[in-house]
Coordinates of C-alpha atoms and ligand atoms in Angstrom, one line a residue:
M280 CA 28.1 70.1 149.1
S281 CA 29.0 66.9 147.4
E282 CA 31.4 64.5 149.0
V283 CA 35.0 64.6 148.0
R284 CA 36.0 61.6 145.9
R285 CA 38.7 62.8 143.5
V286 CA 41.5 65.1 144.6
G287 CA 43.6 67.0 142.1
M288 CA 47.1 68.2 142.8
L289 CA 49.3 70.7 140.9
T290 CA 52.6 72.4 141.3
G291 CA 53.1 76.0 140.0
G292 CA 55.8 78.6 139.7
G293 CA 59.5 78.0 139.9
D294 CA 60.3 74.5 141.1
A295 CA 61.8 73.8 144.5
P296 CA 63.5 70.7 145.9
G297 CA 60.9 68.9 148.0
L298 CA 57.9 69.3 145.6
N299 CA 58.0 65.5 144.9
G300 CA 58.0 64.9 148.7
V301 CA 54.6 66.7 149.0
I302 CA 53.2 64.9 145.9
R303 CA 54.3 61.5 147.5
A304 CA 52.8 62.3 150.9
V305 CA 49.5 63.6 149.6
T306 CA 49.1 60.7 147.2
T307 CA 50.1 58.1 149.8
R308 CA 47.7 59.3 152.5
C309 CA 44.8 60.3 150.2
T310 CA 44.7 57.1 148.3
G311 CA 45.6 54.9 151.3
E312 CA 44.1 55.8 154.6
Y313 CA 41.5 58.2 153.2
G314 CA 40.4 56.2 150.2
Y315 CA 40.3 59.1 147.7
E316 CA 41.3 59.0 144.1
V317 CA 44.2 61.3 143.3
V318 CA 45.0 62.9 140.0
G319 CA 48.0 65.0 139.1
I320 CA 47.5 68.1 137.0
K321 CA 50.5 68.8 134.8
R322 CA 52.1 72.3 134.3
G323 CA 50.4 74.1 137.1
W324 CA 47.3 76.2 136.4
K325 CA 48.0 75.7 132.7
G326 CA 46.8 72.1 133.1
L327 CA 43.4 73.3 134.0
L328 CA 43.2 76.4 131.9
A329 CA 44.3 74.8 128.6
P330 CA 44.4 71.1 129.2
E331 CA 46.4 68.9 126.8
E332 CA 46.1 65.2 126.4
D333 CA 48.5 64.4 129.2
S334 CA 47.3 67.1 131.6
V335 CA 45.4 65.0 134.1
V336 CA 47.0 61.8 135.2
K337 CA 45.9 59.3 137.9
L338 CA 48.4 59.0 140.7
G339 CA 48.8 55.9 142.8
V340 CA 51.4 54.8 145.4
E341 CA 53.4 53.1 142.6
D342 CA 53.8 56.4 140.8
V343 CA 55.3 58.2 143.8
R344 CA 57.2 55.5 145.7
Y345 CA 60.7 56.5 144.7
I346 CA 60.4 60.3 144.1
L347 CA 61.2 61.7 147.5
Q348 CA 64.9 62.1 146.7
E349 CA 64.2 63.6 143.3
G350 CA 64.4 67.3 142.7
G351 CA 62.0 69.1 140.4
T352 CA 58.4 68.0 140.1
I353 CA 56.9 65.0 138.4
L354 CA 53.9 67.1 137.7
L355 CA 55.9 69.8 135.8
S356 CA 55.4 73.4 136.4
S357 CA 54.5 76.7 134.7
R358 CA 53.9 80.3 135.6
T359 CA 50.5 80.4 134.0
N360 CA 48.1 82.9 135.6
P361 CA 44.4 82.2 135.0
Y362 CA 43.6 85.7 136.3
K363 CA 45.7 87.4 133.6
N364 CA 42.9 87.6 131.1
E365 CA 39.2 88.2 131.9
G366 CA 37.0 85.1 132.0
E367 CA 39.9 82.6 132.1
A368 CA 39.6 81.7 135.8
K369 CA 36.1 80.4 135.1
K370 CA 37.6 78.0 132.6
V371 CA 39.7 76.5 135.4
V372 CA 36.6 75.8 137.4
E373 CA 34.8 74.3 134.4
N374 CA 37.7 72.0 133.6
M375 CA 37.8 70.9 137.2
E376 CA 34.2 69.8 136.8
R377 CA 34.9 68.2 133.5
F378 CA 37.7 66.1 135.0
G379 CA 35.5 65.3 138.0
I380 CA 38.0 67.0 140.4
D381 CA 36.2 67.7 143.7
A382 CA 39.1 69.3 145.6
L383 CA 42.5 70.7 144.8
V384 CA 45.9 70.7 146.5
A385 CA 47.8 73.6 145.1
I386 CA 51.5 73.6 145.8
G387 CA 53.3 76.8 145.1
G388 CA 54.5 80.2 146.1
D389 CA 52.6 83.5 146.4
D390 CA 51.6 83.6 142.8
T391 CA 50.1 80.0 142.6
L392 CA 48.6 80.4 146.1
G393 CA 47.2 83.8 145.2
V394 CA 45.3 82.2 142.3
A395 CA 44.1 79.4 144.7
R396 CA 42.9 82.0 147.1
R397 CA 40.9 83.9 144.4
L398 CA 39.4 80.7 143.0
H399 CA 38.2 79.8 146.4
E400 CA 36.8 83.3 147.1
D401 CA 35.3 83.9 143.6
F402 CA 34.0 80.4 142.8
G403 CA 34.1 78.5 146.1
V404 CA 36.7 76.1 144.8
R405 CA 37.6 73.6 147.4
V406 CA 41.3 74.2 147.7
V407 CA 44.1 73.6 150.1
G408 CA 47.5 75.3 149.6
C409 CA 51.0 74.1 150.3
P410 CA 53.8 76.6 150.5
K411 CA 56.8 76.1 148.3
T412 CA 59.6 78.4 147.3
I413 CA 63.3 78.5 147.5
D414 CA 63.0 82.2 148.2
N415 CA 61.4 81.6 151.6
D416 CA 59.4 84.8 151.2
L417 CA 55.9 83.6 152.1
S418 CA 54.2 85.2 155.1
A419 CA 52.3 83.0 157.6
T420 CA 54.8 80.1 157.6
D421 CA 58.2 80.0 159.4
T422 CA 59.8 78.5 156.3
T423 CA 59.1 76.9 153.0
F424 CA 60.7 73.7 151.7
G425 CA 63.3 74.2 149.0
Y426 CA 64.9 77.0 151.0
D427 CA 67.2 74.8 153.0
T428 CA 68.4 73.1 149.9
A429 CA 69.0 76.3 148.0
V430 CA 71.0 77.7 151.0
S431 CA 73.1 74.5 151.2
I432 CA 73.9 74.6 147.5
A433 CA 74.8 78.3 147.5
T434 CA 76.9 77.8 150.6
E435 CA 78.9 75.0 149.1
A436 CA 79.3 77.0 145.9
I437 CA 80.7 80.0 147.8
D438 CA 83.0 77.7 149.8
R439 CA 84.4 76.5 146.5
I440 CA 84.7 79.9 145.0
R441 CA 86.6 81.1 148.0
T442 CA 89.6 78.9 147.3
T443 CA 90.0 80.1 143.8
A444 CA 89.5 83.7 144.8
K445 CA 92.2 83.4 147.4
S446 CA 94.7 81.6 145.0
H447 CA 94.3 84.3 142.4
E448 CA 94.0 87.2 144.7
R449 CA 90.6 88.2 143.3
I450 CA 87.3 89.5 144.6
I451 CA 84.6 87.2 143.4
V452 CA 81.0 88.5 143.5
V453 CA 78.4 85.7 143.7
E454 CA 74.9 86.4 142.6
V455 CA 72.2 84.5 144.6
M456 CA 68.5 84.1 143.8
G457 CA 65.6 85.2 145.9
R458 CA 63.9 87.9 144.0
H459 CA 63.0 90.8 146.4
A460 CA 63.7 88.9 149.6
G461 CA 67.3 88.3 150.7
W462 CA 66.7 85.1 152.5
I463 CA 68.9 82.7 150.4
T464 CA 71.7 85.3 150.3
Y465 CA 71.4 85.9 154.0
G466 CA 71.6 82.1 154.8
A467 CA 74.4 81.4 152.3
G468 CA 76.4 84.5 153.1
L469 CA 76.3 83.7 156.8
A470 CA 77.0 80.0 156.5
S471 CA 79.9 80.5 154.1
G472 CA 81.4 83.4 156.0
A473 CA 81.3 85.7 152.9
N474 CA 83.2 89.0 153.5
V475 CA 80.2 91.0 152.4
T476 CA 76.6 89.9 152.1
L477 CA 74.2 92.2 150.3
I478 CA 70.5 91.8 150.4
P479 CA 67.6 93.9 149.0
E480 CA 66.4 94.8 152.4
V481 CA 69.5 96.9 153.1
E482 CA 70.8 99.8 151.0
V483 CA 74.3 99.2 149.6
D484 CA 77.0 101.4 150.9
M485 CA 79.4 101.1 148.0
D486 CA 82.1 103.3 149.7
A487 CA 82.1 101.0 152.8
V488 CA 82.3 97.9 150.6
A489 CA 85.2 99.3 148.6
D490 CA 87.0 100.5 151.7
L491 CA 86.7 97.1 153.3
F492 CA 88.5 95.4 150.4
K493 CA 91.2 98.1 150.3
K494 CA 91.9 97.6 154.0
R495 CA 91.9 93.8 153.5
A496 CA 94.4 94.3 150.7
E497 CA 96.6 96.5 152.9
R498 CA 96.9 93.7 155.4
G499 CA 97.8 91.2 152.6
E500 CA 94.4 89.8 151.9
K501 CA 93.9 90.9 148.3
W502 CA 90.9 88.8 147.8
G503 CA 87.4 88.4 149.0
I504 CA 83.8 87.1 148.5
V505 CA 80.7 89.2 148.1
A506 CA 77.4 87.4 148.2
V507 CA 74.8 89.5 146.5
S508 CA 71.1 89.0 146.1
E509 CA 69.7 89.3 142.6
G510 CA 67.2 91.9 143.9
V511 CA 69.8 94.3 145.2
T512 CA 69.9 97.7 143.4
L513 CA 72.6 100.3 143.2
G514 CA 70.1 103.1 142.6
E515 CA 66.5 103.2 141.9
E516 CA 66.3 100.5 139.2
Y517 CA 66.4 96.7 139.5
I518 CA 69.0 95.1 137.2
T519 CA 67.1 92.8 134.9
Q520 CA 67.9 90.4 132.1
D521 CA 65.2 91.6 129.8
V522 CA 62.3 93.9 129.8
E523 CA 59.6 91.2 129.5
R524 CA 57.5 90.3 132.5
D525 CA 55.9 87.0 133.3
E526 CA 52.2 86.4 133.6
F527 CA 52.3 87.5 137.2
G528 CA 54.1 90.7 136.3
H529 CA 57.6 89.8 137.6
V530 CA 60.7 91.0 135.8
R531 CA 63.6 88.6 135.3
L532 CA 66.2 89.8 137.7
G533 CA 69.9 89.3 137.0
G534 CA 73.1 91.2 136.4
I535 CA 73.9 92.8 139.7
A536 CA 77.0 90.7 140.3
E537 CA 78.6 91.7 137.1
T538 CA 77.8 95.4 137.7
L539 CA 79.2 95.2 141.2
A540 CA 82.3 93.4 140.2
K541 CA 83.1 96.1 137.6
E542 CA 82.5 98.8 140.2
L543 CA 84.7 97.1 142.8
K544 CA 87.5 96.6 140.3
Q545 CA 87.4 100.3 139.4
R546 CA 87.3 101.4 143.0
T547 CA 89.9 99.0 144.5
G548 CA 92.2 98.1 141.6
I549 CA 91.8 94.4 142.7
D550 CA 91.1 91.9 140.0
T551 CA 87.5 90.9 140.2
R552 CA 85.2 88.2 138.7
H553 CA 81.5 87.4 139.1
V554 CA 79.5 84.2 139.2
V555 CA 75.7 83.8 138.8
L556 CA 74.5 80.7 140.7
G557 CA 71.2 80.8 138.9
H558 CA 69.1 77.7 138.6
L559 CA 71.7 75.5 140.2
Q560 CA 70.1 76.6 143.4
R561 CA 66.8 75.1 142.5
G562 CA 67.8 71.9 140.9
G563 CA 68.8 68.5 142.3
T564 CA 68.1 66.4 145.3
P565 CA 66.5 68.0 148.4
T566 CA 68.3 68.1 151.8
A567 CA 67.0 65.8 154.5
Y568 CA 65.4 68.8 156.1
D569 CA 63.4 69.6 153.0
R570 CA 62.4 66.0 152.5
I571 CA 61.0 65.8 156.0
L572 CA 59.3 69.2 155.8
S573 CA 57.7 68.5 152.4
T574 CA 56.5 65.2 153.7
R575 CA 55.0 66.8 156.8
Y576 CA 53.3 69.5 154.6
G577 CA 51.9 66.8 152.3
L578 CA 50.5 64.7 155.1
R579 CA 48.9 67.8 156.7
A580 CA 47.5 69.0 153.3
A581 CA 45.8 65.6 152.9
E582 CA 44.4 65.9 156.4
A583 CA 43.1 69.4 155.5
V584 CA 41.3 67.9 152.5
K585 CA 39.7 65.3 154.7
N586 CA 38.7 68.0 157.3
G587 CA 37.3 70.3 154.6
E588 CA 39.7 73.1 155.5
W589 CA 39.1 75.0 152.3
G590 CA 40.9 78.2 151.6
K591 CA 43.7 77.2 154.0
M592 CA 47.4 76.7 153.6
V593 CA 49.6 74.3 155.6
A594 CA 52.3 76.2 157.4
L595 CA 55.1 75.6 159.9
R596 CA 54.8 77.4 163.2
G597 CA 57.5 76.5 165.5
N598 CA 57.6 72.7 165.5
D599 CA 54.0 72.2 164.4
V600 CA 52.5 72.0 161.0
V601 CA 49.2 73.9 161.2
T602 CA 46.8 75.5 158.7
V603 CA 46.4 79.2 158.1
S604 CA 44.2 81.1 155.7
L605 CA 45.4 81.6 152.2
E606 CA 44.6 85.2 152.6
E607 CA 47.1 85.6 155.4
A608 CA 49.6 83.5 153.5
T609 CA 49.6 85.6 150.4
S610 CA 49.1 89.1 152.0
E611 CA 52.7 90.2 151.9
T612 CA 56.3 89.2 150.9
R613 CA 58.2 88.1 154.0
T614 CA 61.6 89.8 153.9
V615 CA 64.7 89.5 156.2
P616 CA 63.9 91.3 159.4
E617 CA 66.1 93.9 161.0
D618 CA 67.6 91.7 163.7
L619 CA 68.9 89.3 161.1
Q620 CA 70.1 92.2 158.9
Q621 CA 72.2 93.2 162.0
V622 CA 73.8 89.8 162.1
L623 CA 75.1 90.4 158.5
S624 CA 76.7 93.7 159.4
T625 CA 78.5 92.0 162.4
F626 CA 80.3 89.7 159.9
F627 CA 81.1 92.5 157.4
G628 CA 84.9 92.0 157.2
Ligands
LIG970 O1 60.9 82.3 142.8 C1 61.9 81.4 142.6 C2 63.0 82.0 141.7 O2 64.0 81.0 141.6 C3 63.6 83.3 142.1 O3 64.5 83.3 143.1 C4 64.1 83.8 140.7 O4 64.2 85.2 140.6 C5 63.1 83.2 139.8 O5 62.4 82.2 140.4 C6 63.6 82.8 138.4 O6 62.6 82.4 137.6 P1 62.8 81.6 136.3 O7 63.1 80.2 136.6 O8 61.4 81.7 135.6 O9 63.9 82.3 135.5

């Protein structure tokens, strides 16, 4: 196998605060200590599937020096799936050859890393994965960067919403991102002391929720906060914003807070409102924790390239950043476990 000279790097899926920290660390170590050339691939897999003029850019230390504090990704992102249509994955491999890219660092969640895994298995692409998602739902790593920032933002938002809920004697239902895993809602609900925290892992008991607010009203607290995960259902069906699916088959969740607020108003007679936090949770500057974690991930990903640890993903295990197989990393969605679900029921009140 030829020697690695040029390392490509891409970011795919929804952005997460900390992506630039990884890009900075990979570039700094690869171009410095290891002597590789690093190129950034713009717009995730799209940059290799259907390259545009600006899709592949050389990255040096000057390009990444001041990006650690910046949210988003300087490489841009997309939800392009090269495995959606027959024969397209091969184009990615051909374009890697065309651009002289010997190895790839793919930074993303289960979709992006699932593609990385298949490219490695099907074509022997030399790839190292780096876990990213505010949803924190990747198996094989204790946590992903972006999660801590999202929880902090959602917590602060709920803290602010509480004062207005109290002043106007309203129940305010706050919708939190996370798709089918309740991690962000769990974290923000717990940290903000929400009266009710609803996550997709636990079936909603609407009677219990309504009773709680009626009891609170009886003792003079005619207000309250419900933190609800966008993936929560009140029956069989997910509440979605439209019927379209993205290239990985995901629906756009959204609307549960509004539905819940109406239902609670009807059952309790208390004035209700709803707030959808949406992309606010993904934007802006990363927390110190996410800056440090993304930097550690980036450095370890660079080391994995040097070691030839292909088909692996960097992961946090306890205090250590290690590598695990991409297969293990993308095998299942990591949801909130039962013991933590129990914690939420303790603070239902
Ligand atoms: O996966 C990250 C995430 O922010 C989810 O929590 C959310 O459901 C989804 O992406 C939103 O995607 P988009 O930015 O494409 O609307």
